Short mmCIF file of C-alpha atoms in Angstrom, two decimals:
data_model
loop_
_atom_site.label_atom_id
_atom_site.label_comp_id
_atom_site.label_asym_id
_atom_site.label_seq_id
_atom_site.Cartn_x
_atom_site.Cartn_y
_atom_site.Cartn_z
CA MET A 179 -19.38 -14.31 14.94
CA LEU A 180 -18.79 -11.15 16.95
CA VAL A 181 -21.14 -8.21 16.61
CA ALA A 182 -19.87 -4.87 17.85
CA SER A 183 -21.94 -1.73 18.30
CA VAL A 184 -21.28 1.84 19.29
CA CYS A 185 -23.94 4.32 20.34
CA LEU A 186 -23.42 8.08 20.70
CA THR A 187 -26.03 10.59 21.79
CA PHE A 188 -25.62 14.34 22.24
CA VAL A 189 -28.41 16.41 23.73
CA ALA A 190 -28.64 20.17 24.14
CA ALA A 191 -32.12 20.76 25.50
CA ALA A 192 -33.76 24.00 26.50
CA GLN A 193 -37.01 22.42 27.62
CA ALA A 194 -38.34 23.56 30.97
CA GLN A 195 -39.38 20.99 33.56
CA GLN A 196 -43.13 20.62 33.43
CA GLU A 197 -45.71 18.07 34.35
CA ILE A 198 -47.32 16.53 31.27
CA GLU A 199 -50.57 14.63 31.62
CA GLU A 200 -50.32 11.59 29.36
CA VAL A 201 -53.38 10.96 27.24
CA ILE A 202 -53.90 7.54 25.68
CA VAL A 203 -56.22 7.54 22.66
CA THR A 204 -55.14 4.30 20.95
CA GLY A 205 -58.08 1.89 20.80
CA SER A 206 -60.62 4.42 22.03
CA TYR A 207 -61.43 8.05 21.33
CA ILE A 208 -62.30 8.55 25.00
CA ARG A 209 -59.45 10.26 26.79
CA GLY A 210 -57.80 8.41 29.63
CA THR A 211 -54.64 6.73 30.93
CA PRO A 212 -53.29 3.16 30.66
CA GLU A 213 -54.54 2.43 34.16
CA ASP A 214 -58.09 3.36 33.20
CA ALA A 215 -58.09 1.71 29.78
CA ALA A 216 -60.42 -1.23 29.26
CA SER A 217 -58.27 -2.54 26.41
CA PRO A 218 -54.73 -3.97 26.82
CA VAL A 219 -52.55 -1.00 25.83
CA ASP A 220 -48.75 -1.11 26.21
CA VAL A 221 -46.81 2.15 26.15
CA ILE A 222 -43.14 2.20 25.16
CA THR A 223 -41.72 5.58 26.15
CA ARG A 224 -38.71 7.50 24.91
CA GLU A 225 -36.95 6.62 28.14
CA ASP A 226 -37.52 2.92 27.44
CA MET A 227 -35.88 3.34 24.03
CA GLU A 228 -32.87 5.16 25.48
CA LEU A 229 -32.40 2.55 28.20
CA SER A 230 -32.36 -0.08 25.41
CA GLY A 231 -29.48 1.71 23.67
CA ASN A 232 -31.49 3.76 21.18
CA PRO A 233 -32.22 0.84 18.83
CA SER A 234 -33.52 1.41 15.35
CA LEU A 235 -37.27 1.33 14.92
CA VAL A 236 -37.05 -2.10 13.30
CA GLU A 237 -35.06 -3.47 16.24
CA MET A 238 -37.48 -1.93 18.73
CA ILE A 239 -40.46 -3.49 16.96
CA LYS A 240 -38.78 -6.91 16.90
CA ARG A 241 -38.29 -6.74 20.69
CA MET A 242 -41.98 -6.18 21.42
CA PRO A 243 -43.46 -9.34 23.01
CA ALA A 244 -46.77 -8.90 21.18
CA VAL A 245 -45.08 -8.76 17.75
CA THR A 246 -44.45 -11.89 15.66
CA GLY A 247 -42.94 -12.44 12.23
CA VAL A 248 -41.65 -8.99 11.33
CA ASP A 249 -40.28 -8.29 7.85
CA GLY A 250 -37.33 -5.92 7.94
CA GLU A 251 -33.53 -5.94 7.67
CA GLN A 252 -33.63 -9.24 5.79
CA ASN A 253 -32.54 -10.56 2.44
CA GLN A 254 -34.74 -11.70 -0.43
CA PHE A 255 -35.41 -15.21 0.89
CA GLN A 256 -36.56 -13.95 4.31
CA SER A 257 -38.32 -10.74 3.36
CA ASN A 258 -40.98 -12.13 1.01
CA GLY A 259 -39.64 -9.91 -1.75
CA LEU A 260 -40.04 -6.83 0.45
CA GLU A 261 -36.44 -5.66 0.54
CA ALA A 262 -35.82 -2.18 2.06
CA ILE A 263 -39.12 -1.97 3.92
CA SER A 264 -40.38 -3.23 7.27
CA ASN A 265 -43.67 -3.74 9.07
CA ILE A 266 -45.26 -4.58 12.39
CA ASN A 267 -47.23 -7.78 12.92
CA LEU A 268 -49.23 -7.92 16.16
CA ARG A 269 -50.15 -11.36 17.47
CA GLY A 270 -48.90 -13.03 14.29
CA LEU A 271 -52.11 -12.35 12.38
CA GLY A 272 -50.29 -10.67 9.50
CA PRO A 273 -48.99 -7.12 9.00
CA GLY A 274 -52.10 -6.22 7.01
CA ARG A 275 -54.20 -6.88 10.12
CA THR A 276 -52.27 -4.37 12.25
CA LEU A 277 -53.35 -0.75 11.91
CA VAL A 278 -50.42 1.68 12.02
CA LEU A 279 -51.07 5.27 13.09
CA LEU A 280 -48.80 8.29 13.21
CA ASN A 281 -50.05 10.69 15.87
CA GLY A 282 -53.43 9.00 15.71
CA THR A 283 -53.88 9.22 11.92
CA ARG A 284 -53.69 6.38 9.42
CA MET A 285 -50.60 5.88 7.27
CA VAL A 286 -50.63 4.99 3.57
CA PRO A 287 -49.97 1.29 2.85
CA THR A 288 -47.15 0.25 0.55
CA PRO A 289 -48.08 -0.67 -3.03
CA PHE A 290 -46.30 -4.04 -2.77
CA ALA A 291 -48.24 -6.60 -0.73
CA VAL A 292 -46.96 -9.69 1.07
CA PRO A 293 -46.87 -12.26 -1.78
CA GLU A 294 -48.20 -15.22 0.23
CA THR A 295 -51.24 -13.45 1.69
CA GLY A 296 -51.81 -10.40 -0.50
CA GLN A 297 -51.88 -8.19 2.61
CA GLN A 298 -50.87 -4.57 2.20
CA PHE A 299 -49.25 -2.90 5.17
CA VAL A 300 -47.58 0.28 6.37
CA ASN A 301 -43.81 0.61 5.93
CA THR A 302 -42.54 1.53 9.40
CA ASN A 303 -39.13 2.50 7.96
CA VAL A 304 -40.62 5.87 6.93
CA ILE A 305 -40.76 7.06 10.55
CA PRO A 306 -37.51 8.60 11.90
CA SER A 307 -36.84 6.81 15.19
CA ILE A 308 -35.38 9.95 16.80
CA ALA A 309 -38.76 11.67 16.32
CA VAL A 310 -40.70 9.01 18.24
CA GLY A 311 -41.69 10.03 21.76
CA ARG A 312 -43.63 6.90 22.59
CA ILE A 313 -45.30 3.90 20.95
CA GLU A 314 -48.79 2.82 22.03
CA LEU A 315 -49.69 -0.79 21.29
CA LEU A 316 -53.26 -1.99 21.48
CA LYS A 317 -52.93 -5.76 21.69
CA ASP A 318 -56.54 -6.52 20.91
CA GLY A 319 -58.90 -6.16 18.00
CA ALA A 320 -60.13 -2.61 17.43
CA SER A 321 -62.44 -3.07 14.46
CA ALA A 322 -65.31 -1.28 16.22
CA THR A 323 -63.26 1.92 16.34
CA TYR A 324 -60.96 1.69 13.32
CA GLY A 325 -62.40 -0.89 10.92
CA SER A 326 -61.32 -4.31 9.65
CA ASP A 327 -57.64 -3.40 9.22
CA ALA A 328 -57.30 -3.32 13.04
CA ILE A 329 -58.27 -6.96 13.62
CA ALA A 330 -54.90 -7.75 15.25
CA GLY A 331 -54.56 -4.42 17.04
CA VAL A 332 -53.19 -0.93 16.67
CA ALA A 333 -49.68 0.56 16.77
CA ASN A 334 -49.72 4.32 17.32
CA PHE A 335 -46.40 6.16 16.95
CA ILE A 336 -46.52 9.45 18.88
CA THR A 337 -43.86 12.03 18.01
CA ARG A 338 -42.00 14.48 20.25
CA SER A 339 -44.11 17.49 19.36
CA ASP A 340 -43.11 19.46 22.46
CA PHE A 341 -39.33 18.97 22.12
CA ARG A 342 -37.10 21.99 22.65
CA GLY A 343 -33.39 22.23 21.86
CA ILE A 344 -31.33 19.90 19.72
CA GLU A 345 -30.44 16.21 19.98
CA ILE A 346 -28.05 14.19 17.82
CA SER A 347 -27.63 10.43 17.98
CA GLY A 348 -25.72 7.78 16.07
CA THR A 349 -24.94 4.07 16.23
CA PHE A 350 -22.58 1.73 14.42
CA LYS A 351 -22.56 -2.07 14.22
CA GLY A 352 -20.03 -4.33 12.55
CA ILE A 353 -19.46 -8.07 12.21
CA ASP A 354 -15.96 -9.23 13.11
CA ASP A 355 -13.91 -11.00 10.40
CA SER A 356 -16.26 -9.91 7.61
CA GLU A 357 -15.53 -7.57 4.75
CA ASP A 358 -18.57 -5.36 5.31
CA ASP A 359 -18.32 -1.72 6.33
CA GLY A 360 -20.86 -2.03 9.12
CA ASP A 361 -24.34 -0.62 9.66
CA TRP A 362 -24.88 3.07 10.41
CA ASP A 363 -27.84 4.74 12.07
CA GLY A 364 -28.06 8.45 12.82
CA GLY A 365 -30.58 11.15 13.55
CA VAL A 366 -31.06 14.73 14.62
CA ILE A 367 -34.04 16.49 16.13
CA ALA A 368 -34.38 20.22 16.77
CA GLY A 369 -37.23 22.17 18.29
CA LEU A 370 -38.05 25.76 19.17
CA GLY A 371 -41.10 27.78 20.03
CA GLY A 372 -42.76 30.64 21.84
CA ASP A 373 -45.75 31.23 24.05
CA ARG A 374 -48.26 30.30 21.38
CA TRP A 375 -46.32 28.21 18.88
CA ASN A 376 -43.76 25.44 18.52
CA LEU A 377 -41.90 23.80 15.62
CA VAL A 378 -39.99 20.51 15.66
CA ALA A 379 -37.97 19.02 12.79
CA SER A 380 -36.40 15.53 12.69
CA PHE A 381 -34.07 13.79 10.28
CA GLY A 382 -33.11 10.12 10.30
CA TYR A 383 -30.60 8.16 8.24
CA GLN A 384 -29.78 4.44 8.17
CA PHE A 385 -27.28 2.57 6.02
CA ARG A 386 -26.88 -1.18 5.94
CA THR A 387 -23.90 -2.81 4.24
CA GLU A 388 -24.24 -5.80 1.96
CA LEU A 389 -23.06 -9.03 3.60
CA ASN A 390 -22.37 -11.82 1.10
CA VAL A 391 -22.69 -15.47 2.12
CA ARG A 392 -19.05 -16.09 1.19
CA GLU A 393 -17.86 -13.64 3.86
CA VAL A 394 -18.82 -15.88 6.81
CA ASP A 395 -17.77 -19.46 7.35
CA TRP A 396 -21.10 -20.78 8.65
CA ALA A 397 -23.42 -19.77 5.81
CA LEU A 398 -22.43 -22.34 3.17
CA GLN A 399 -22.91 -25.96 4.19
CA GLU A 400 -22.38 -29.19 2.28
CA PHE A 401 -25.45 -31.08 1.10
CA ALA A 402 -24.85 -33.90 3.58
CA THR A 403 -24.73 -31.42 6.47
CA ASN A 404 -27.71 -29.29 5.47
CA PRO A 405 -29.68 -30.60 2.46
CA ARG A 406 -32.13 -27.69 2.85
CA GLY A 407 -29.37 -25.09 2.81
CA GLY A 408 -30.07 -23.67 -0.63
CA TRP A 409 -29.57 -26.87 -2.65
CA SER A 410 -31.79 -27.31 -5.71
CA GLY A 411 -32.25 -30.37 -7.90
CA ILE A 412 -32.86 -28.08 -10.86
CA GLY A 413 -29.41 -26.76 -11.65
CA SER A 414 -26.77 -26.16 -14.22
CA PRO A 415 -25.00 -28.43 -15.13
CA PRO A 416 -28.28 -30.25 -15.77
CA THR A 417 -29.68 -33.69 -15.08
CA LEU A 418 -30.41 -35.63 -18.30
CA PHE A 419 -33.23 -38.05 -19.22
CA ALA A 420 -32.83 -40.25 -22.30
CA ILE A 421 -35.49 -39.61 -24.94
CA SER A 422 -35.29 -43.28 -25.96
CA ASP A 423 -36.80 -44.28 -22.58
CA PRO A 424 -40.44 -43.05 -22.33
CA THR A 425 -40.54 -44.01 -18.64
CA PHE A 426 -37.79 -41.49 -17.83
CA ALA A 427 -35.95 -44.24 -15.93
CA THR A 428 -32.73 -43.74 -17.94
CA VAL A 429 -31.35 -40.71 -16.14
CA THR A 430 -27.91 -39.39 -15.30
CA PRO A 431 -26.41 -36.27 -13.77
CA ASP A 432 -24.02 -34.35 -15.96
CA PRO A 433 -20.76 -36.32 -15.45
CA ASP A 434 -18.93 -33.02 -14.86
CA CYS A 435 -21.39 -31.88 -12.19
CA ALA A 436 -19.07 -32.14 -9.17
CA THR A 437 -16.03 -30.90 -11.12
CA VAL A 438 -17.47 -27.39 -11.40
CA GLY A 439 -19.18 -27.06 -8.01
CA GLY A 440 -22.40 -29.03 -8.20
CA PHE A 441 -23.27 -32.01 -6.01
CA VAL A 442 -24.18 -35.46 -7.35
CA ASP A 443 -27.13 -36.78 -5.37
CA GLY A 444 -27.94 -40.18 -6.86
CA ALA A 445 -28.98 -39.43 -10.43
CA THR A 446 -29.42 -35.69 -9.82
CA CYS A 447 -26.94 -32.85 -10.24
CA ARG A 448 -27.76 -30.41 -7.45
CA PHE A 449 -26.97 -26.70 -7.48
CA ARG A 450 -26.45 -24.47 -4.40
CA TYR A 451 -28.02 -21.20 -5.45
CA ILE A 452 -27.23 -19.33 -2.21
CA ASP A 453 -23.57 -19.16 -3.33
CA PHE A 454 -24.76 -16.15 -5.32
CA ASP A 455 -26.95 -14.59 -2.64
CA ASN A 456 -26.42 -12.20 0.26
CA ILE A 457 -27.16 -12.68 3.93
CA ALA A 458 -27.99 -8.97 4.08
CA GLU A 459 -28.71 -6.65 1.20
CA GLU A 460 -27.34 -3.13 1.03
CA GLU A 461 -30.01 -0.70 2.17
CA GLU A 462 -30.25 3.06 2.55
CA HIS A 463 -33.03 4.89 4.35
CA TRP A 464 -33.61 8.51 5.21
CA GLN A 465 -36.59 10.34 6.63
CA PHE A 466 -37.52 13.98 7.15
CA PHE A 467 -40.38 14.93 9.47
CA VAL A 468 -41.50 18.36 10.60
CA GLU A 469 -44.45 19.23 12.80
CA GLY A 470 -45.75 22.41 14.35
CA ALA A 471 -48.60 23.87 16.39
CA TYR A 472 -50.09 27.32 16.84
CA ASP A 473 -52.57 28.33 19.52
CA ILE A 474 -55.18 30.39 17.71
CA ASN A 475 -56.85 31.15 21.04
CA ASP A 476 -57.14 29.60 24.47
CA THR A 477 -59.33 26.75 23.24
CA THR A 478 -58.20 26.12 19.66
CA THR A 479 -54.86 24.85 18.29
CA LEU A 480 -53.83 24.56 14.64
CA THR A 481 -51.43 21.68 13.92
CA GLY A 482 -49.51 20.57 10.87
CA GLU A 483 -47.19 17.71 9.85
CA PHE A 484 -45.06 16.93 6.81
CA LEU A 485 -43.18 13.69 6.15
CA PHE A 486 -40.95 12.51 3.33
CA ALA A 487 -39.05 9.22 3.37
CA HIS A 488 -36.89 7.32 0.89
CA ASP A 489 -36.01 3.62 1.17
CA GLU A 490 -33.66 1.96 -1.30
CA THR A 491 -31.96 -1.32 -2.07
CA PRO A 492 -29.63 -0.29 -4.91
CA GLU A 493 -28.63 -3.84 -5.81
CA TRP A 494 -29.68 -7.18 -4.42
CA ASN A 495 -28.12 -10.39 -5.67
CA THR A 496 -29.95 -13.58 -6.41
CA SER A 497 -29.54 -16.91 -8.21
CA PRO A 498 -28.04 -16.68 -11.74
CA SER A 499 -31.39 -17.90 -13.07
CA PHE A 500 -34.61 -19.35 -11.72
CA PRO A 501 -36.03 -22.76 -12.69
CA PRO A 502 -38.27 -22.88 -15.78
CA GLN A 503 -42.00 -23.32 -15.38
CA ALA A 504 -42.02 -26.55 -17.47
CA LEU A 505 -39.39 -29.10 -16.48
CA PHE A 506 -39.94 -31.43 -19.43
CA GLY A 507 -40.84 -30.79 -23.03
CA THR A 508 -39.55 -30.15 -26.51
CA ASP A 509 -38.26 -26.73 -25.54
CA ARG A 510 -35.61 -28.51 -23.48
CA VAL A 511 -34.59 -31.30 -25.87
CA ALA A 512 -30.99 -31.70 -27.02
CA VAL A 513 -31.07 -33.46 -30.42
CA PRO A 514 -28.16 -35.18 -32.20
CA GLY A 515 -27.97 -32.26 -34.63
CA MET A 516 -27.10 -29.93 -31.75
CA PRO A 517 -23.32 -29.57 -31.83
CA HIS A 518 -23.11 -29.11 -28.07
CA PHE A 519 -24.85 -32.44 -27.43
CA ASP A 520 -22.71 -34.25 -29.98
CA ASP A 521 -19.62 -32.86 -28.23
CA PHE A 522 -21.08 -33.90 -24.86
CA LEU A 523 -21.50 -37.52 -26.03
CA GLU A 524 -17.99 -37.61 -27.45
CA ARG A 525 -16.56 -36.48 -24.11
CA ASN A 526 -18.68 -39.02 -22.19
CA PRO A 527 -18.60 -42.33 -24.11
CA GLN A 528 -19.69 -44.20 -20.98
CA LEU A 529 -23.28 -43.04 -21.57
CA GLY A 530 -23.84 -45.61 -24.30
CA PRO A 531 -26.00 -45.76 -27.46
CA GLU A 532 -29.33 -45.27 -25.63
CA TRP A 533 -28.48 -41.54 -25.50
CA ASP A 534 -27.90 -41.13 -29.23
CA ALA A 535 -31.55 -40.19 -29.84
CA GLY A 536 -31.18 -37.16 -27.59
CA ALA A 537 -32.05 -36.12 -24.07
CA PHE A 538 -34.46 -34.08 -22.04
CA LEU A 539 -32.71 -31.61 -19.75
CA LEU A 540 -33.83 -30.95 -16.19
CA GLY A 541 -32.14 -27.72 -15.21
CA ARG A 542 -31.93 -23.97 -15.38
CA PHE A 543 -29.98 -22.17 -18.07
CA GLN A 544 -27.50 -20.56 -15.65
CA GLY A 545 -26.16 -22.09 -12.46
CA VAL A 546 -22.62 -22.61 -11.21
CA SER A 547 -21.39 -20.63 -14.20
CA GLY A 548 -22.90 -17.47 -12.69
CA PRO A 549 -23.03 -14.58 -12.50
CA SER A 550 -25.62 -13.47 -9.96
CA GLN A 551 -28.73 -11.81 -11.23
CA ASP A 552 -29.59 -8.53 -9.55
CA GLY A 553 -32.41 -6.07 -9.07
CA THR A 554 -33.37 -2.84 -7.32
CA ARG A 555 -36.04 -1.56 -4.92
CA ASP A 556 -36.91 2.12 -4.45
CA TYR A 557 -39.68 3.53 -2.25
CA ASP A 558 -40.77 7.15 -1.80
CA THR A 559 -43.38 8.17 0.77
CA TRP A 560 -45.02 11.60 1.20
CA ARG A 561 -47.47 12.71 3.89
CA LEU A 562 -49.14 16.04 4.70
CA LYS A 563 -51.55 16.58 7.59
CA ILE A 564 -53.38 19.69 8.86
CA GLY A 565 -55.62 19.66 11.91
CA LEU A 566 -57.55 21.61 14.53
CA GLU A 567 -58.10 20.51 18.10
CA GLY A 568 -59.60 22.06 21.17
CA ASP A 569 -62.67 22.35 23.37
CA LEU A 570 -66.15 23.60 22.62
CA GLY A 571 -66.31 26.37 25.19
CA ASP A 572 -67.36 25.21 28.67
CA THR A 573 -69.36 22.25 27.42
CA GLY A 574 -66.73 19.71 28.43
CA ILE A 575 -66.69 18.41 24.89
CA GLY A 576 -63.37 18.23 23.06
CA TYR A 577 -62.81 17.79 19.37
CA ILE A 578 -60.09 16.77 16.95
CA ALA A 579 -60.47 17.48 13.23
CA SER A 580 -57.80 16.75 10.65
CA VAL A 581 -57.25 16.13 6.98
CA ALA A 582 -54.27 14.08 5.74
CA TYR A 583 -53.02 13.02 2.34
CA SER A 584 -50.23 10.52 1.83
CA THR A 585 -48.78 8.59 -1.08
CA SER A 586 -46.31 5.72 -1.42
CA GLU A 587 -44.54 4.85 -4.67
CA ILE A 588 -42.39 1.81 -5.40
CA ASP A 589 -40.08 1.22 -8.35
CA ILE A 590 -39.19 -2.48 -8.61
CA GLN A 591 -36.69 -3.91 -11.08
CA THR A 592 -36.00 -7.65 -11.11
CA ASN A 593 -33.68 -9.41 -13.55
CA ASP A 594 -34.85 -12.85 -14.68
CA SER A 595 -34.63 -15.22 -17.63
CA ARG A 596 -37.03 -15.08 -20.57
CA GLN A 597 -38.17 -18.66 -20.97
CA ASP A 598 -39.43 -18.13 -24.52
CA ASN A 599 -36.04 -16.88 -25.68
CA VAL A 600 -34.27 -19.59 -23.68
CA ALA A 601 -36.40 -22.22 -25.47
CA TRP A 602 -35.50 -20.79 -28.90
CA ALA A 603 -31.82 -20.71 -27.98
CA TYR A 604 -31.90 -24.40 -26.97
CA ARG A 605 -33.09 -25.11 -30.52
CA GLY A 606 -30.37 -23.03 -32.17
CA LEU A 607 -32.86 -20.31 -33.07
CA GLY A 608 -31.92 -17.70 -30.51
CA GLY A 609 -31.24 -14.10 -31.40
CA PHE A 610 -33.16 -10.89 -31.97
CA ASP A 611 -32.60 -11.11 -35.75
CA CYS A 612 -33.20 -14.85 -36.10
CA ASP A 613 -36.24 -15.92 -38.15
CA GLN A 614 -37.81 -18.46 -35.79
CA ALA A 615 -40.91 -18.78 -37.99
CA THR A 616 -39.05 -20.83 -40.59
CA GLY A 617 -36.63 -22.63 -38.28
CA THR A 618 -36.79 -26.02 -36.61
CA PRO A 619 -34.16 -27.91 -34.61
CA GLY A 620 -31.61 -29.33 -37.03
CA SER A 621 -32.72 -27.07 -39.90
CA GLY A 622 -30.27 -25.19 -42.07
CA ASN A 623 -30.62 -21.89 -40.27
CA ALA A 624 -30.25 -23.34 -36.72
CA GLY A 625 -27.00 -22.11 -35.23
CA THR A 626 -26.00 -20.15 -38.33
CA GLY A 627 -26.01 -16.51 -39.33
CA ASP A 628 -28.21 -14.52 -36.96
CA CYS A 629 -29.43 -17.67 -35.18
CA PHE A 630 -27.56 -18.96 -32.13
CA TYR A 631 -27.49 -22.05 -29.96
CA PHE A 632 -27.33 -21.93 -26.19
CA ASN A 633 -24.93 -24.55 -24.83
CA PRO A 634 -26.29 -25.95 -21.52
CA PHE A 635 -23.23 -28.14 -20.84
CA THR A 636 -19.95 -27.33 -19.10
CA SER A 637 -18.34 -26.75 -22.48
CA GLY A 638 -20.43 -23.59 -22.68
CA TYR A 639 -18.64 -21.54 -20.00
CA THR A 640 -15.03 -20.88 -19.26
CA ALA A 641 -15.06 -21.11 -15.47
CA SER A 642 -17.23 -21.87 -12.47
CA GLN A 643 -18.29 -19.12 -10.06
CA ALA A 644 -19.58 -21.48 -7.34
CA ALA A 645 -18.13 -20.97 -3.85
CA GLY A 646 -14.89 -22.88 -3.50
CA PHE A 647 -14.69 -23.54 -7.25
CA GLU A 648 -14.05 -20.01 -8.48
CA GLY A 649 -12.08 -20.10 -11.72
CA VAL A 650 -12.35 -23.87 -12.26
CA ALA A 651 -12.64 -24.37 -16.02
CA GLY A 652 -15.49 -26.47 -17.33
CA PRO A 653 -14.42 -29.68 -19.10
CA GLY A 654 -14.51 -29.15 -22.84
CA SER A 655 -14.58 -25.37 -22.49
CA GLY A 656 -11.43 -25.05 -24.57
CA ASN A 657 -13.32 -25.75 -27.79
CA ALA A 658 -15.36 -23.34 -29.89
CA LEU A 659 -18.67 -24.06 -28.14
CA LEU A 660 -18.52 -21.30 -25.54
CA ASN A 661 -21.64 -19.22 -24.90
CA ASN A 662 -21.45 -15.51 -25.58
CA PRO A 663 -22.01 -13.73 -22.21
CA ALA A 664 -23.35 -10.61 -23.93
CA PHE A 665 -25.86 -12.69 -25.91
CA MET A 666 -27.04 -14.45 -22.75
CA ALA A 667 -27.39 -11.18 -20.82
CA ASP A 668 -29.16 -9.26 -23.57
CA TYR A 669 -31.34 -11.89 -25.24
CA MET A 670 -32.02 -14.51 -22.59
CA THR A 671 -32.54 -12.25 -19.58
CA GLU A 672 -34.39 -9.00 -19.04
CA PHE A 673 -35.44 -6.58 -16.33
CA LEU A 674 -39.04 -6.91 -15.22
CA GLY A 675 -40.94 -4.53 -12.98
CA GLY A 676 -42.25 -1.02 -12.95
CA LYS A 677 -43.72 1.70 -10.76
CA THR A 678 -46.77 1.30 -8.56
CA GLU A 679 -48.37 3.92 -6.34
CA THR A 680 -50.90 3.96 -3.52
CA GLU A 681 -52.67 7.03 -2.15
CA LEU A 682 -54.60 7.64 1.04
CA PHE A 683 -56.87 10.55 1.94
CA VAL A 684 -58.09 10.71 5.53
CA LEU A 685 -60.66 13.09 7.01
CA ASP A 686 -61.14 12.70 10.76
CA VAL A 687 -63.63 14.58 12.94
CA VAL A 688 -63.93 13.25 16.49
CA PHE A 689 -65.84 14.67 19.44
CA SER A 690 -65.26 13.35 22.94
CA GLY A 691 -66.50 14.18 26.39
CA GLU A 692 -67.93 12.82 29.59
CA SER A 693 -71.37 11.33 30.02
CA SER A 694 -73.35 11.53 33.21
#
């Protein structure tokens, strides 16, 4: 695999050369420098970023030695369900244990927490990388100053508030021999001001192209080569257990398992679900940030900031269906009165009379037949901050006072199977207009009128969509037992999700000075 990248930066600056005294406030409200700091503070400057090729903020965070296990720029199986957003995880203690600040003020956490730990965190994708002047990392606990959400440390993103002129940057990356259109990253920053005021505006945009697993030759491996490479024992075609054997020892894979793209592993028909997944999901991000300052007098400065960011995954692909919660039970029994099972036995006489009583099915209702399920992720983040800073006359005491309000909203849509409707359809009682209250498997209304069967066997779909088996017809699919794709999509699957919002109001008043 060859990865190519192009970086272009144009700068037209009108900033005069001046000596700027760097003040480090991350981890302590006492002013100082990294050399004087008692805590381990790393400072990544704008020059460091430019010497690294102006990487995206996600790439820069991943390169930090103190950071471990970052979510960002990953697909559904690597991102913990957090597509389109990213975080920072100091010392591997979890992103919810790292406090993220923007110009020294807390950021609103995302509504969607890490599923495994329940930790909420700040989405670092909302910060335009071109606006960042430096990043201060406190690699130690700072609970005494900031509270329990700074157990792992603090990441303070300081913006280029004194920038003058205009700067435009852009990068492109592409993977050789793939069908993707590459990844784009661009930004512009402009600043102007006078003797007593300054105003800086920044805009960032990132686009990431979907990369499907079928576009690269190393992603899909045979079961013998990589048995953990997306192979599930709960697939479609299913594995069958004879009802006549209460010990479940009479078991067989669907005899047509390998014909349509499954893998026969002993008595199990395995299904490779990553055939329908992406290595990278399509993502789009853009951020707008504006900040300004006005010197009211020689000792007092009024500051303001406004941020809006949008992060989106318009469509992410996943397995055609997920495994059911119950692997055995009457909701997955194929009885002799089920025409699909009768047809299955006729096409496979080698199974013998022990299967005549019926079978339990171990499997999901959609597998190699496809298609992929999909979903969406949309995030919107707003932030407004107003502050005053200065000195209290000749007392040697400085102060910073600010009020900030921020909100983060997520709209999640995930397509998945409805197990209750799937269970009815196995019994021939599927359908929005079917009267399930009076129906039982094998009854007169099963599979008639407004009541429909779901056919779990290869005779139920016209062709496989598994990688390398595209278009291969399922044995027996030429008969009248085909499933109706519209019925399966409308009745047996549905979109789940909704909107969730978090809000954060911060009031900071800090006095600092020297003690004798």
